[in-house]
Amino acid sequence: EAGVAQSPRYKIIEKRQSVAFWCNPISGHATLYWYQQILGQGPKLLIQFQNNGVVDDSQLPKDRFSAERLKGVDSTLKIQPAKLEDSAVYLCASSSTEGSKNIQYFGAGTRLSVL
Amino acid sequence: AQSVAQPEDQVNVAEGNPLTVKCTYSVSGNPYLFWYVQYPNRGLQFLLKYITGDNLVKGSYGFEAEFNKSQTSFHLKKPSALVSDSALYFCAVRDTGGSYIPTFGRGTSLIVHP
């Protein structure tokens, strides 16, 4: 079974530039999550999708961050414009249903450096 | 609001010795508790979870965790550590009485010395 795919693995940009990350979850997984992991901290949930609908985006900084999952499969997370404090690893995860009991499967992440 | 605390930034243990990585939580309802492991440049991997039932949960790679409701703890344990267990370990909680948003601890670096 293929895992969660993310690209790119690394990205370096200057502040005020835009950046986008892509995630392809495990086939058949209805729930998709985007996390931000700042160095030395645990992952923080940014947004959770159930199919193509948003379940929770309460921790997403909506003035600069956006995410979509148009066809209920792969997803993109965008930052526009980026700030220095956005430097982090962005993790995508998926699970088979929205139920909170379910195990999340994580991708390797995209490491973003904002200069 | 729910929260997770991992009081130790780093745990050092000799190979072959038992290990414990501590986790305490705070929720308004009942907790769903998880442990994940992260190796360098890799995503998080699921180790084990507690939903209900037996307080002692067994997981992958010989790890286990004990749910203690009175102490609001869910410590990760292994009877005999391996050098290959060296990694970053994260405890996570979801609150059945709250929003179901998963909250992760800040992680504990486990170093197993040969």
PDB file of N, CA and C in Angstrom, chain A residues 44-84:
ATOM      1  N   LYS A  44       0.999  20.872  14.911  1.00  0.00           N
ATOM      2  CA  LYS A  44      -0.213  21.624  15.210  1.00  0.00           C
ATOM      3  C   LYS A  44      -1.155  21.518  14.020  1.00  0.00           C
ATOM      4  N   LEU A  45      -2.379  21.076  14.267  1.00  0.00           N
ATOM      5  CA  LEU A  45      -3.331  20.918  13.182  1.00  0.00           C
ATOM      6  C   LEU A  45      -3.705  22.275  12.595  1.00  0.00           C
ATOM      7  N   LEU A  46      -3.607  22.368  11.269  1.00  0.00           N
ATOM      8  CA  LEU A  46      -4.034  23.589  10.579  1.00  0.00           C
ATOM      9  C   LEU A  46      -5.453  23.430  10.032  1.00  0.00           C
ATOM     10  N   ILE A  47      -5.702  22.317   9.369  1.00  0.00           N
ATOM     11  CA  ILE A  47      -6.993  22.111   8.747  1.00  0.00           C
ATOM     12  C   ILE A  47      -7.251  20.629   8.580  1.00  0.00           C
ATOM     13  N   GLN A  48      -8.524  20.248   8.670  1.00  0.00           N
ATOM     14  CA  GLN A  48      -8.939  18.864   8.516  1.00  0.00           C
ATOM     15  C   GLN A  48     -10.081  18.805   7.493  1.00  0.00           C
ATOM     16  N   PHE A  49      -9.918  17.936   6.495  1.00  0.00           N
ATOM     17  CA  PHE A  49     -10.936  17.728   5.467  1.00  0.00           C
ATOM     18  C   PHE A  49     -11.594  16.359   5.652  1.00  0.00           C
ATOM     19  N   GLN A  50     -12.876  16.296   5.367  1.00  0.00           N
ATOM     20  CA  GLN A  50     -13.585  15.041   5.224  1.00  0.00           C
ATOM     21  C   GLN A  50     -14.089  15.042   3.784  1.00  0.00           C
ATOM     22  N   ASN A  51     -13.537  14.144   2.960  1.00  0.00           N
ATOM     23  CA  ASN A  51     -13.741  14.205   1.509  1.00  0.00           C
ATOM     24  C   ASN A  51     -13.330  15.601   1.026  1.00  0.00           C
ATOM     25  N   ASN A  52     -14.190  16.366   0.383  1.00  0.00           N
ATOM     26  CA  ASN A  52     -13.769  17.682  -0.079  1.00  0.00           C
ATOM     27  C   ASN A  52     -14.299  18.808   0.790  1.00  0.00           C
ATOM     28  N   GLY A  53     -14.877  18.464   1.942  1.00  0.00           N
ATOM     29  CA  GLY A  53     -15.397  19.478   2.847  1.00  0.00           C
ATOM     30  C   GLY A  53     -14.482  19.709   4.035  1.00  0.00           C
ATOM     31  N   VAL A  54     -14.478  20.935   4.548  1.00  0.00           N
ATOM     32  CA  VAL A  54     -13.648  21.295   5.694  1.00  0.00           C
ATOM     33  C   VAL A  54     -14.372  20.907   6.992  1.00  0.00           C
ATOM     34  N   VAL A  55     -13.698  20.097   7.822  1.00  0.00           N
ATOM     35  CA  VAL A  55     -14.244  19.713   9.126  1.00  0.00           C
ATOM     36  C   VAL A  55     -13.857  20.740  10.183  1.00  0.00           C
ATOM     37  N   ASP A  56     -12.599  21.155  10.138  1.00  0.00           N
ATOM     38  CA  ASP A  56     -12.115  22.124  11.112  1.00  0.00           C
ATOM     39  C   ASP A  56     -10.961  22.905  10.523  1.00  0.00           C
ATOM     40  N   ASP A  57     -11.037  24.208  10.568  1.00  0.00           N
ATOM     41  CA  ASP A  57      -9.912  25.067  10.151  1.00  0.00           C
ATOM     42  C   ASP A  57      -9.707  26.179  11.172  1.00  0.00           C
ATOM     43  N   SER A  58     -10.058  25.898  12.423  1.00  0.00           N
ATOM     44  CA  SER A  58     -10.004  26.934  13.449  1.00  0.00           C
ATOM     45  C   SER A  58      -8.586  27.411  13.754  1.00  0.00           C
ATOM     46  N   GLN A  59      -7.592  26.590  13.451  1.00  0.00           N
ATOM     47  CA  GLN A  59      -6.217  26.980  13.742  1.00  0.00           C
ATOM     48  C   GLN A  59      -5.452  27.393  12.481  1.00  0.00           C
ATOM     49  N   LEU A  60      -6.155  27.592  11.396  1.00  0.00           N
ATOM     50  CA  LEU A  60      -5.521  28.022  10.149  1.00  0.00           C
ATOM     51  C   LEU A  60      -5.499  29.555  10.099  1.00  0.00           C
ATOM     52  N   PRO A  61      -4.328  30.163   9.930  1.00  0.00           N
ATOM     53  CA  PRO A  61      -4.258  31.635   9.804  1.00  0.00           C
ATOM     54  C   PRO A  61      -4.806  32.065   8.456  1.00  0.00           C
ATOM     55  N   LYS A  62      -6.069  32.342   8.418  1.00  0.00           N
ATOM     56  CA  LYS A  62      -6.755  32.488   7.135  1.00  0.00           C
ATOM     57  C   LYS A  62      -6.371  33.749   6.371  1.00  0.00           C
ATOM     58  N   ASP A  63      -5.680  34.671   7.035  1.00  0.00           N
ATOM     59  CA  ASP A  63      -5.262  35.865   6.299  1.00  0.00           C
ATOM     60  C   ASP A  63      -4.151  35.551   5.304  1.00  0.00           C
ATOM     61  N   ARG A  64      -3.439  34.433   5.521  1.00  0.00           N
ATOM     62  CA  ARG A  64      -2.337  34.123   4.617  1.00  0.00           C
ATOM     63  C   ARG A  64      -2.309  32.669   4.151  1.00  0.00           C
ATOM     64  N   PHE A  65      -2.972  31.801   4.875  1.00  0.00           N
ATOM     65  CA  PHE A  65      -2.988  30.383   4.546  1.00  0.00           C
ATOM     66  C   PHE A  65      -4.331  30.013   3.904  1.00  0.00           C
ATOM     67  N   SER A  66      -4.248  29.131   2.907  1.00  0.00           N
ATOM     68  CA  SER A  66      -5.465  28.571   2.328  1.00  0.00           C
ATOM     69  C   SER A  66      -5.191  27.125   1.945  1.00  0.00           C
ATOM     70  N   ALA A  67      -6.248  26.334   1.917  1.00  0.00           N
ATOM     71  CA  ALA A  67      -6.111  24.932   1.530  1.00  0.00           C
ATOM     72  C   ALA A  67      -7.364  24.502   0.805  1.00  0.00           C
ATOM     73  N   GLU A  68      -7.171  23.564  -0.106  1.00  0.00           N
ATOM     74  CA  GLU A  68      -8.313  23.035  -0.821  1.00  0.00           C
ATOM     75  C   GLU A  68      -8.127  21.559  -1.122  1.00  0.00           C
ATOM     76  N   ARG A  69      -9.259  20.905  -1.300  1.00  0.00           N
ATOM     77  CA  ARG A  69      -9.262  19.482  -1.649  1.00  0.00           C
ATOM     78  C   ARG A  69     -10.449  19.291  -2.581  1.00  0.00           C
ATOM     79  N   LEU A  70     -10.307  19.786  -3.786  1.00  0.00           N
ATOM     80  CA  LEU A  70     -11.435  19.973  -4.683  1.00  0.00           C
ATOM     81  C   LEU A  70     -12.154  18.670  -5.029  1.00  0.00           C
ATOM     82  N   LYS A  71     -11.444  17.619  -5.303  1.00  0.00           N
ATOM     83  CA  LYS A  71     -12.087  16.385  -5.747  1.00  0.00           C
ATOM     84  C   LYS A  71     -12.094  15.323  -4.646  1.00  0.00           C
ATOM     85  N   GLY A  72     -11.796  15.756  -3.426  1.00  0.00           N
ATOM     86  CA  GLY A  72     -11.832  14.813  -2.314  1.00  0.00           C
ATOM     87  C   GLY A  72     -10.693  13.822  -2.301  1.00  0.00           C
ATOM     88  N   VAL A  73      -9.645  14.111  -3.065  1.00  0.00           N
ATOM     89  CA  VAL A  73      -8.495  13.206  -3.071  1.00  0.00           C
ATOM     90  C   VAL A  73      -7.267  13.994  -2.633  1.00  0.00           C
ATOM     91  N   ASP A  74      -6.496  14.521  -3.611  1.00  0.00           N
ATOM     92  CA  ASP A  74      -5.298  15.252  -3.220  1.00  0.00           C
ATOM     93  C   ASP A  74      -5.646  16.668  -2.775  1.00  0.00           C
ATOM     94  N   SER A  75      -4.676  17.292  -2.149  1.00  0.00           N
ATOM     95  CA  SER A  75      -4.915  18.592  -1.520  1.00  0.00           C
ATOM     96  C   SER A  75      -3.703  19.489  -1.705  1.00  0.00           C
ATOM     97  N   THR A  76      -3.951  20.795  -1.704  1.00  0.00           N
ATOM     98  CA  THR A  76      -2.863  21.764  -1.718  1.00  0.00           C
ATOM     99  C   THR A  76      -3.029  22.734  -0.551  1.00  0.00           C
ATOM    100  N   LEU A  77      -1.919  23.118   0.022  1.00  0.00           N
ATOM    101  CA  LEU A  77      -1.860  24.126   1.076  1.00  0.00           C
ATOM    102  C   LEU A  77      -1.016  25.270   0.545  1.00  0.00           C
ATOM    103  N   LYS A  78      -1.535  26.489   0.652  1.00  0.00           N
ATOM    104  CA  LYS A  78      -0.826  27.653   0.115  1.00  0.00           C
ATOM    105  C   LYS A  78      -0.580  28.678   1.216  1.00  0.00           C
ATOM    106  N   ILE A  79       0.551  29.341   1.107  1.00  0.00           N
ATOM    107  CA  ILE A  79       0.871  30.450   2.000  1.00  0.00           C
ATOM    108  C   ILE A  79       1.162  31.658   1.115  1.00  0.00           C
ATOM    109  N   GLN A  80       0.445  32.751   1.375  1.00  0.00           N
ATOM    110  CA  GLN A  80       0.602  33.947   0.550  1.00  0.00           C
ATOM    111  C   GLN A  80       0.183  35.187   1.329  1.00  0.00           C
ATOM    112  N   PRO A  81       1.089  36.056   1.696  1.00  0.00           N
ATOM    113  CA  PRO A  81       2.540  35.983   1.574  1.00  0.00           C
ATOM    114  C   PRO A  81       3.167  35.308   2.786  1.00  0.00           C
ATOM    115  N   ALA A  82       4.328  34.736   2.595  1.00  0.00           N
ATOM    116  CA  ALA A  82       4.997  34.024   3.687  1.00  0.00           C
ATOM    117  C   ALA A  82       5.697  34.994   4.634  1.00  0.00           C
ATOM    118  N   LYS A  83       5.752  34.611   5.900  1.00  0.00           N
ATOM    119  CA  LYS A  83       6.486  35.341   6.918  1.00  0.00           C
ATOM    120  C   LYS A  83       7.600  34.454   7.464  1.00  0.00           C
ATOM    121  N   LEU A  84       8.547  35.087   8.127  1.00  0.00           N
ATOM    122  CA  LEU A  84       9.671  34.346   8.686  1.00  0.00           C
ATOM    123  C   LEU A  84       9.191  33.234   9.621  1.00  0.00           C
TER     124      LEU A  84
END
